[in-house]
């Protein structure tokens, strides 16, 4: 029984494969569209003025390369110049040198400070 089944399948296999292949013209079911002929250009006119080439305002100069672009240094943030003591009076000769640091030029010492209003206040 098995050899008959194998023979039957081998005989039907080409028929199944043939049924999957489309036959005929694939565009037969589509509507055909015809293209319109391209428009005809009008004959050139003899009185058409020719464009004039204007001279450039600057002579063409080669662009000089100086290498890769340089990064411009950003200016350091300016610290306020006013430094106050614990009583709120401006201390002469004391300058801010960094965030929360001031330098007293009279004594040559650095002090810790805290931001206060428009300046720094020395913590002692």
Coordinates of N, CA and C in Angstrom, one line a residue:
X1 N 0.8 -1.2 0.0 CA 0.0 0.0 0.0 C 0.9 1.3 0.0
X2 N 2.0 1.2 0.7 CA 2.8 2.4 0.8 C 3.5 2.7 -0.6
X3 N 3.9 1.7 -1.4 CA 4.5 2.1 -2.6 C 3.5 2.8 -3.6
X4 N 2.2 2.4 -3.5 CA 1.2 3.0 -4.3 C 1.0 4.5 -3.9
X5 N 1.0 4.8 -2.6 CA 0.9 6.1 -2.1 C 2.0 7.0 -2.6
X6 N 3.2 6.5 -2.5 CA 4.4 7.2 -2.9 C 4.3 7.5 -4.4
X7 N 3.9 6.5 -5.2 CA 3.8 6.7 -6.7 C 2.8 7.7 -7.0
X8 N 1.6 7.7 -6.3 CA 0.5 8.6 -6.5 C 1.0 10.0 -6.2
X9 N 1.7 10.2 -5.1 CA 2.2 11.5 -4.7 C 3.2 12.1 -5.7
X10 N 4.1 11.2 -6.2 CA 5.1 11.7 -7.1 C 4.5 12.0 -8.5
X11 N 3.4 11.4 -8.8 CA 2.7 11.7 -10.0 C 1.9 13.0 -9.9
X12 N 1.4 13.3 -8.7 CA 0.6 14.5 -8.5 C 1.4 15.7 -8.2
X13 N 2.6 15.5 -7.7 CA 3.5 16.6 -7.3 C 3.7 17.6 -8.5
X14 N 4.1 17.2 -9.7 CA 4.2 18.1 -10.8 C 2.9 18.9 -11.1
X15 N 1.8 18.2 -11.0 CA 0.5 18.9 -11.3 C 0.3 20.0 -10.3
X16 N 0.6 19.7 -9.0 CA 0.4 20.7 -8.0 C 1.4 21.9 -8.2
X17 N 2.6 21.6 -8.6 CA 3.5 22.7 -8.8 C 3.1 23.5 -10.0
X18 N 2.6 22.9 -11.1 CA 2.1 23.6 -12.3 C 0.9 24.5 -11.9
X19 N 0.1 24.1 -11.0 CA -1.1 24.9 -10.7 C -0.7 26.2 -10.0
X20 N 0.4 26.2 -9.4 CA 0.9 27.4 -8.6 C 1.5 28.4 -9.6
X21 N 1.9 28.1 -10.8 CA 2.6 29.0 -11.7 C 1.5 29.7 -12.4
X22 N 1.5 31.1 -12.4 CA 0.5 31.8 -13.2 C 0.7 31.7 -14.7
X23 N -0.4 31.6 -15.4 CA -0.3 31.5 -16.9 C -0.9 32.7 -17.5
X24 N -0.5 33.0 -18.7 CA -1.0 34.1 -19.4 C -0.2 35.4 -19.1
X25 N -0.7 36.5 -19.7 CA -0.1 37.8 -19.6 C -0.5 38.4 -18.2
X26 N 0.4 38.8 -17.4 CA 0.0 39.4 -16.1 C -0.6 40.7 -16.2
X27 N -0.4 41.4 -17.3 CA -1.1 42.7 -17.5 C -2.4 42.6 -18.3
X28 N -2.8 41.4 -18.5 CA -4.1 41.3 -19.3 C -5.3 41.7 -18.5
X29 N -5.2 41.6 -17.2 CA -6.3 42.0 -16.3 C -6.3 43.5 -16.0
X30 N -5.2 44.2 -16.3 CA -5.1 45.6 -15.9 C -5.6 46.5 -17.1
X31 N -6.1 47.7 -16.8 CA -6.4 48.6 -17.9 C -5.2 49.2 -18.4
X32 N -5.1 49.4 -19.7 CA -3.9 50.0 -20.2 C -4.1 51.5 -20.2
X33 N -3.0 52.2 -19.9 CA -3.1 53.6 -19.9 C -2.0 54.1 -20.9
X34 N -2.5 55.0 -21.8 CA -1.5 55.5 -22.8 C -1.1 56.8 -22.3
X35 N 0.2 57.1 -22.6 CA 0.7 58.4 -22.2 C 0.5 59.4 -23.3
X36 N 0.2 60.6 -22.9 CA 0.0 61.7 -23.8 C 1.3 62.1 -24.4
X37 N 1.4 62.5 -25.7 CA 2.7 62.9 -26.2 C 3.2 64.1 -25.5
X38 N 4.5 64.3 -25.4 CA 5.0 65.5 -24.7 C 4.6 66.7 -25.5
X39 N 4.5 67.8 -24.7 CA 4.1 69.1 -25.4 C 5.2 69.6 -26.3
X40 N 4.8 70.2 -27.4 CA 5.8 70.7 -28.3 C 6.2 72.0 -27.9
X41 N 7.6 72.3 -27.9 CA 8.1 73.5 -27.5 C 7.9 74.6 -28.6
X42 N 7.5 75.8 -28.2 CA 7.4 76.9 -29.2 C 8.7 77.1 -29.9
X43 N 8.6 77.6 -31.1 CA 9.9 77.9 -31.8 C 10.6 79.0 -31.1
X44 N 11.9 79.0 -31.2 CA 12.7 80.1 -30.5 C 12.4 81.4 -31.1
X45 N 12.4 82.4 -30.3 CA 12.2 83.8 -30.8 C 13.5 84.4 -31.1
X46 N 13.6 85.1 -32.2 CA 14.8 85.7 -32.6 C 15.1 87.0 -31.8
X47 N 14.1 87.6 -31.2 CA 14.3 88.9 -30.5 C 14.5 88.8 -29.0
X48 N 14.8 87.6 -28.6 CA 15.0 87.3 -27.1 C 16.4 87.9 -26.8
X49 N 16.5 88.8 -25.7 CA 17.8 89.3 -25.4 C 18.6 88.3 -24.6
X50 N 19.9 88.3 -24.8 CA 20.8 87.4 -24.1 C 21.1 87.9 -22.7
X51 N 21.1 87.0 -21.7 CA 21.5 87.5 -20.4 C 22.9 88.0 -20.3
X52 N 23.1 89.1 -19.5 CA 24.4 89.7 -19.4 C 25.0 89.2 -18.1
X53 N 26.3 88.9 -18.2 CA 27.0 88.5 -17.0 C 27.6 89.7 -16.3
X54 N 27.2 90.0 -15.1 CA 27.7 91.1 -14.4 C 29.0 90.8 -13.6
X55 N 29.9 91.7 -13.6 CA 31.1 91.4 -12.8 C 30.9 91.3 -11.4
X56 N 31.6 90.4 -10.7 CA 31.4 90.3 -9.3 C 31.9 91.5 -8.5
X57 N 31.3 91.9 -7.4 CA 31.8 93.1 -6.7 C 33.2 92.9 -6.1
X58 N 33.5 91.6 -5.8 CA 34.8 91.3 -5.2 C 35.5 90.3 -6.0
X59 N 36.8 90.4 -6.2 CA 37.5 89.4 -7.0 C 37.6 88.1 -6.2
X60 N 37.5 87.0 -6.9 CA 37.5 85.7 -6.3 C 38.9 85.5 -5.6
X61 N 38.9 85.2 -4.3 CA 40.1 85.0 -3.6 C 40.0 83.6 -3.0
X62 N 41.1 82.9 -2.9 CA 41.1 81.6 -2.3 C 40.9 81.7 -0.8
X63 N 40.2 80.8 -0.2 CA 39.9 80.8 1.2 C 41.2 80.2 1.9
X64 N 41.7 80.9 2.8 CA 42.9 80.5 3.5 C 42.5 79.6 4.7
X65 N 43.1 78.5 4.9 CA 42.8 77.6 6.0 C 43.9 77.8 7.0
X66 N 43.5 78.0 8.2 CA 44.5 78.1 9.3 C 44.4 76.9 10.3
X67 N 43.8 75.9 9.8 CA 43.7 74.7 10.6 C 42.3 74.5 11.2
X68 N 42.1 73.7 12.2 CA 40.8 73.5 12.8 C 40.4 74.7 13.5
X69 N 39.1 74.8 13.7 CA 38.5 76.0 14.4 C 39.0 76.0 15.9
X70 N 39.4 77.2 16.3 CA 39.9 77.4 17.6 C 38.7 77.7 18.6
X71 N 38.7 77.2 19.7 CA 37.7 77.4 20.7 C 38.0 78.7 21.5
X72 N 37.1 79.7 21.4 CA 37.4 80.9 22.1 C 37.2 80.7 23.6
X73 N 38.2 81.2 24.4 CA 38.0 81.0 25.8 C 36.9 81.8 26.4
X74 N 36.1 81.2 27.2 CA 35.0 81.9 27.8 C 35.5 82.7 29.0
X75 N 35.0 83.9 29.1 CA 35.5 84.8 30.2 C 35.0 84.2 31.5
X76 N 35.9 84.3 32.5 CA 35.6 83.8 33.9 C 34.5 84.7 34.4
X77 N 33.6 84.1 35.2 CA 32.5 84.9 35.8 C 33.1 85.9 36.8
X78 N 32.6 87.1 36.6 CA 33.2 88.1 37.5 C 32.5 88.0 38.9
X79 N 33.3 88.0 39.9 CA 32.7 88.0 41.2 C 32.5 89.4 41.7
X80 N 31.5 89.6 42.6 CA 31.3 91.0 43.1 C 32.5 91.4 43.9
X81 N 32.9 92.7 43.8 CA 34.0 93.2 44.6 C 33.7 93.6 46.0
X82 N 32.5 93.5 46.4 CA 32.1 94.0 47.7 C 32.2 92.8 48.7
X83 N 32.9 93.0 49.8 CA 33.1 92.0 50.8 C 32.7 92.7 52.1
X84 N 31.8 92.1 52.9 CA 31.3 92.7 54.1 C 31.8 91.9 55.3
X85 N 31.9 92.6 56.4 CA 32.2 91.9 57.7 C 30.9 91.4 58.3
X86 N 31.1 90.8 59.5 CA 29.9 90.2 60.2 C 28.8 91.3 60.5
X87 N 29.2 92.5 60.7 CA 28.3 93.6 61.0 C 27.7 94.3 59.8
X88 N 28.1 93.8 58.5 CA 27.5 94.4 57.3 C 28.2 95.5 56.7
X89 N 29.4 95.8 57.2 CA 30.2 97.0 56.7 C 31.2 96.5 55.7
X90 N 31.4 97.3 54.6 CA 32.4 96.9 53.6 C 33.8 96.9 54.2
X91 N 34.5 95.8 53.9 CA 35.9 95.7 54.3 C 36.8 96.1 53.2
X92 N 37.6 97.2 53.4 CA 38.5 97.6 52.3 C 39.7 96.6 52.2
X93 N 40.2 96.4 50.9 CA 41.3 95.6 50.7 C 41.1 94.1 50.6
X94 N 39.8 93.7 50.7 CA 39.5 92.3 50.6 C 38.8 92.1 49.3
X95 N 39.3 91.0 48.6 CA 38.8 90.7 47.2 C 38.3 89.3 47.2
X96 N 37.2 89.0 46.4 CA 36.8 87.6 46.2 C 37.8 86.9 45.3
X97 N 38.2 85.7 45.6 CA 39.1 84.9 44.8 C 38.5 83.6 44.3
X98 N 37.4 83.3 44.7 CA 36.7 82.1 44.3 C 35.4 82.0 44.9
X99 N 34.7 80.9 44.6 CA 33.4 80.7 45.3 C 33.6 80.5 46.8
X100 N 33.0 81.3 47.5 CA 33.0 81.3 49.0 C 34.4 81.4 49.6
X101 N 35.3 82.2 48.9 CA 36.7 82.4 49.4 C 37.0 83.9 49.1
X102 N 37.6 84.6 50.1 CA 38.0 86.0 49.9 C 39.5 86.1 50.4
X103 N 40.2 87.1 49.9 CA 41.6 87.3 50.2 C 41.7 88.7 50.8
X104 N 42.3 88.8 52.0 CA 42.6 90.0 52.6 C 44.0 90.4 52.3
X105 N 44.2 91.5 51.5 CA 45.5 91.8 51.0 C 46.3 92.5 52.1
X106 N 45.6 93.1 53.1 CA 46.4 93.7 54.2 C 47.1 92.7 55.1
X107 N 46.4 91.6 55.4 CA 47.0 90.5 56.3 C 47.6 89.4 55.5
X108 N 47.2 89.2 54.2 CA 47.7 88.1 53.4 C 47.0 86.8 53.7
X109 N 45.8 86.8 54.3 CA 45.1 85.6 54.7 C 43.9 85.4 53.8
X110 N 43.5 84.2 53.7 CA 42.3 83.8 53.0 C 41.2 83.5 54.0
X111 N 40.0 83.9 53.7 CA 38.9 83.6 54.6 C 37.7 83.0 53.9
X112 N 37.0 82.1 54.6 CA 35.7 81.6 54.1 C 34.7 82.7 54.1
X113 N 33.8 82.6 53.1 CA 32.7 83.6 53.0 C 31.4 83.0 52.6
X114 N 30.3 83.7 52.7 CA 29.0 83.2 52.2 C 28.4 84.3 51.4
X115 N 27.7 84.0 50.3 CA 27.1 85.0 49.5 C 26.0 85.8 50.3
X116 N 26.1 87.1 50.2 CA 25.1 87.9 50.9 C 24.8 89.1 50.0
X117 N 23.5 89.2 49.6 CA 23.1 90.3 48.8 C 23.8 90.4 47.5
X118 N 24.6 91.5 47.3 CA 25.3 91.7 46.1 C 26.8 91.5 46.3
X119 N 27.2 90.8 47.4 CA 28.6 90.5 47.6 C 28.8 89.3 48.5
X120 N 30.0 89.3 49.2 CA 30.3 88.2 50.1 C 30.4 88.7 51.5
X121 N 30.1 87.8 52.5 CA 30.3 88.2 53.9 C 31.2 87.2 54.5
X122 N 32.2 87.7 55.2 CA 33.3 86.9 55.8 C 32.7 86.1 57.0
X123 N 33.0 84.8 57.0 CA 32.6 84.0 58.2 C 33.8 83.9 59.1
X124 N 33.7 84.4 60.4 CA 34.8 84.3 61.3 C 34.5 83.5 62.5

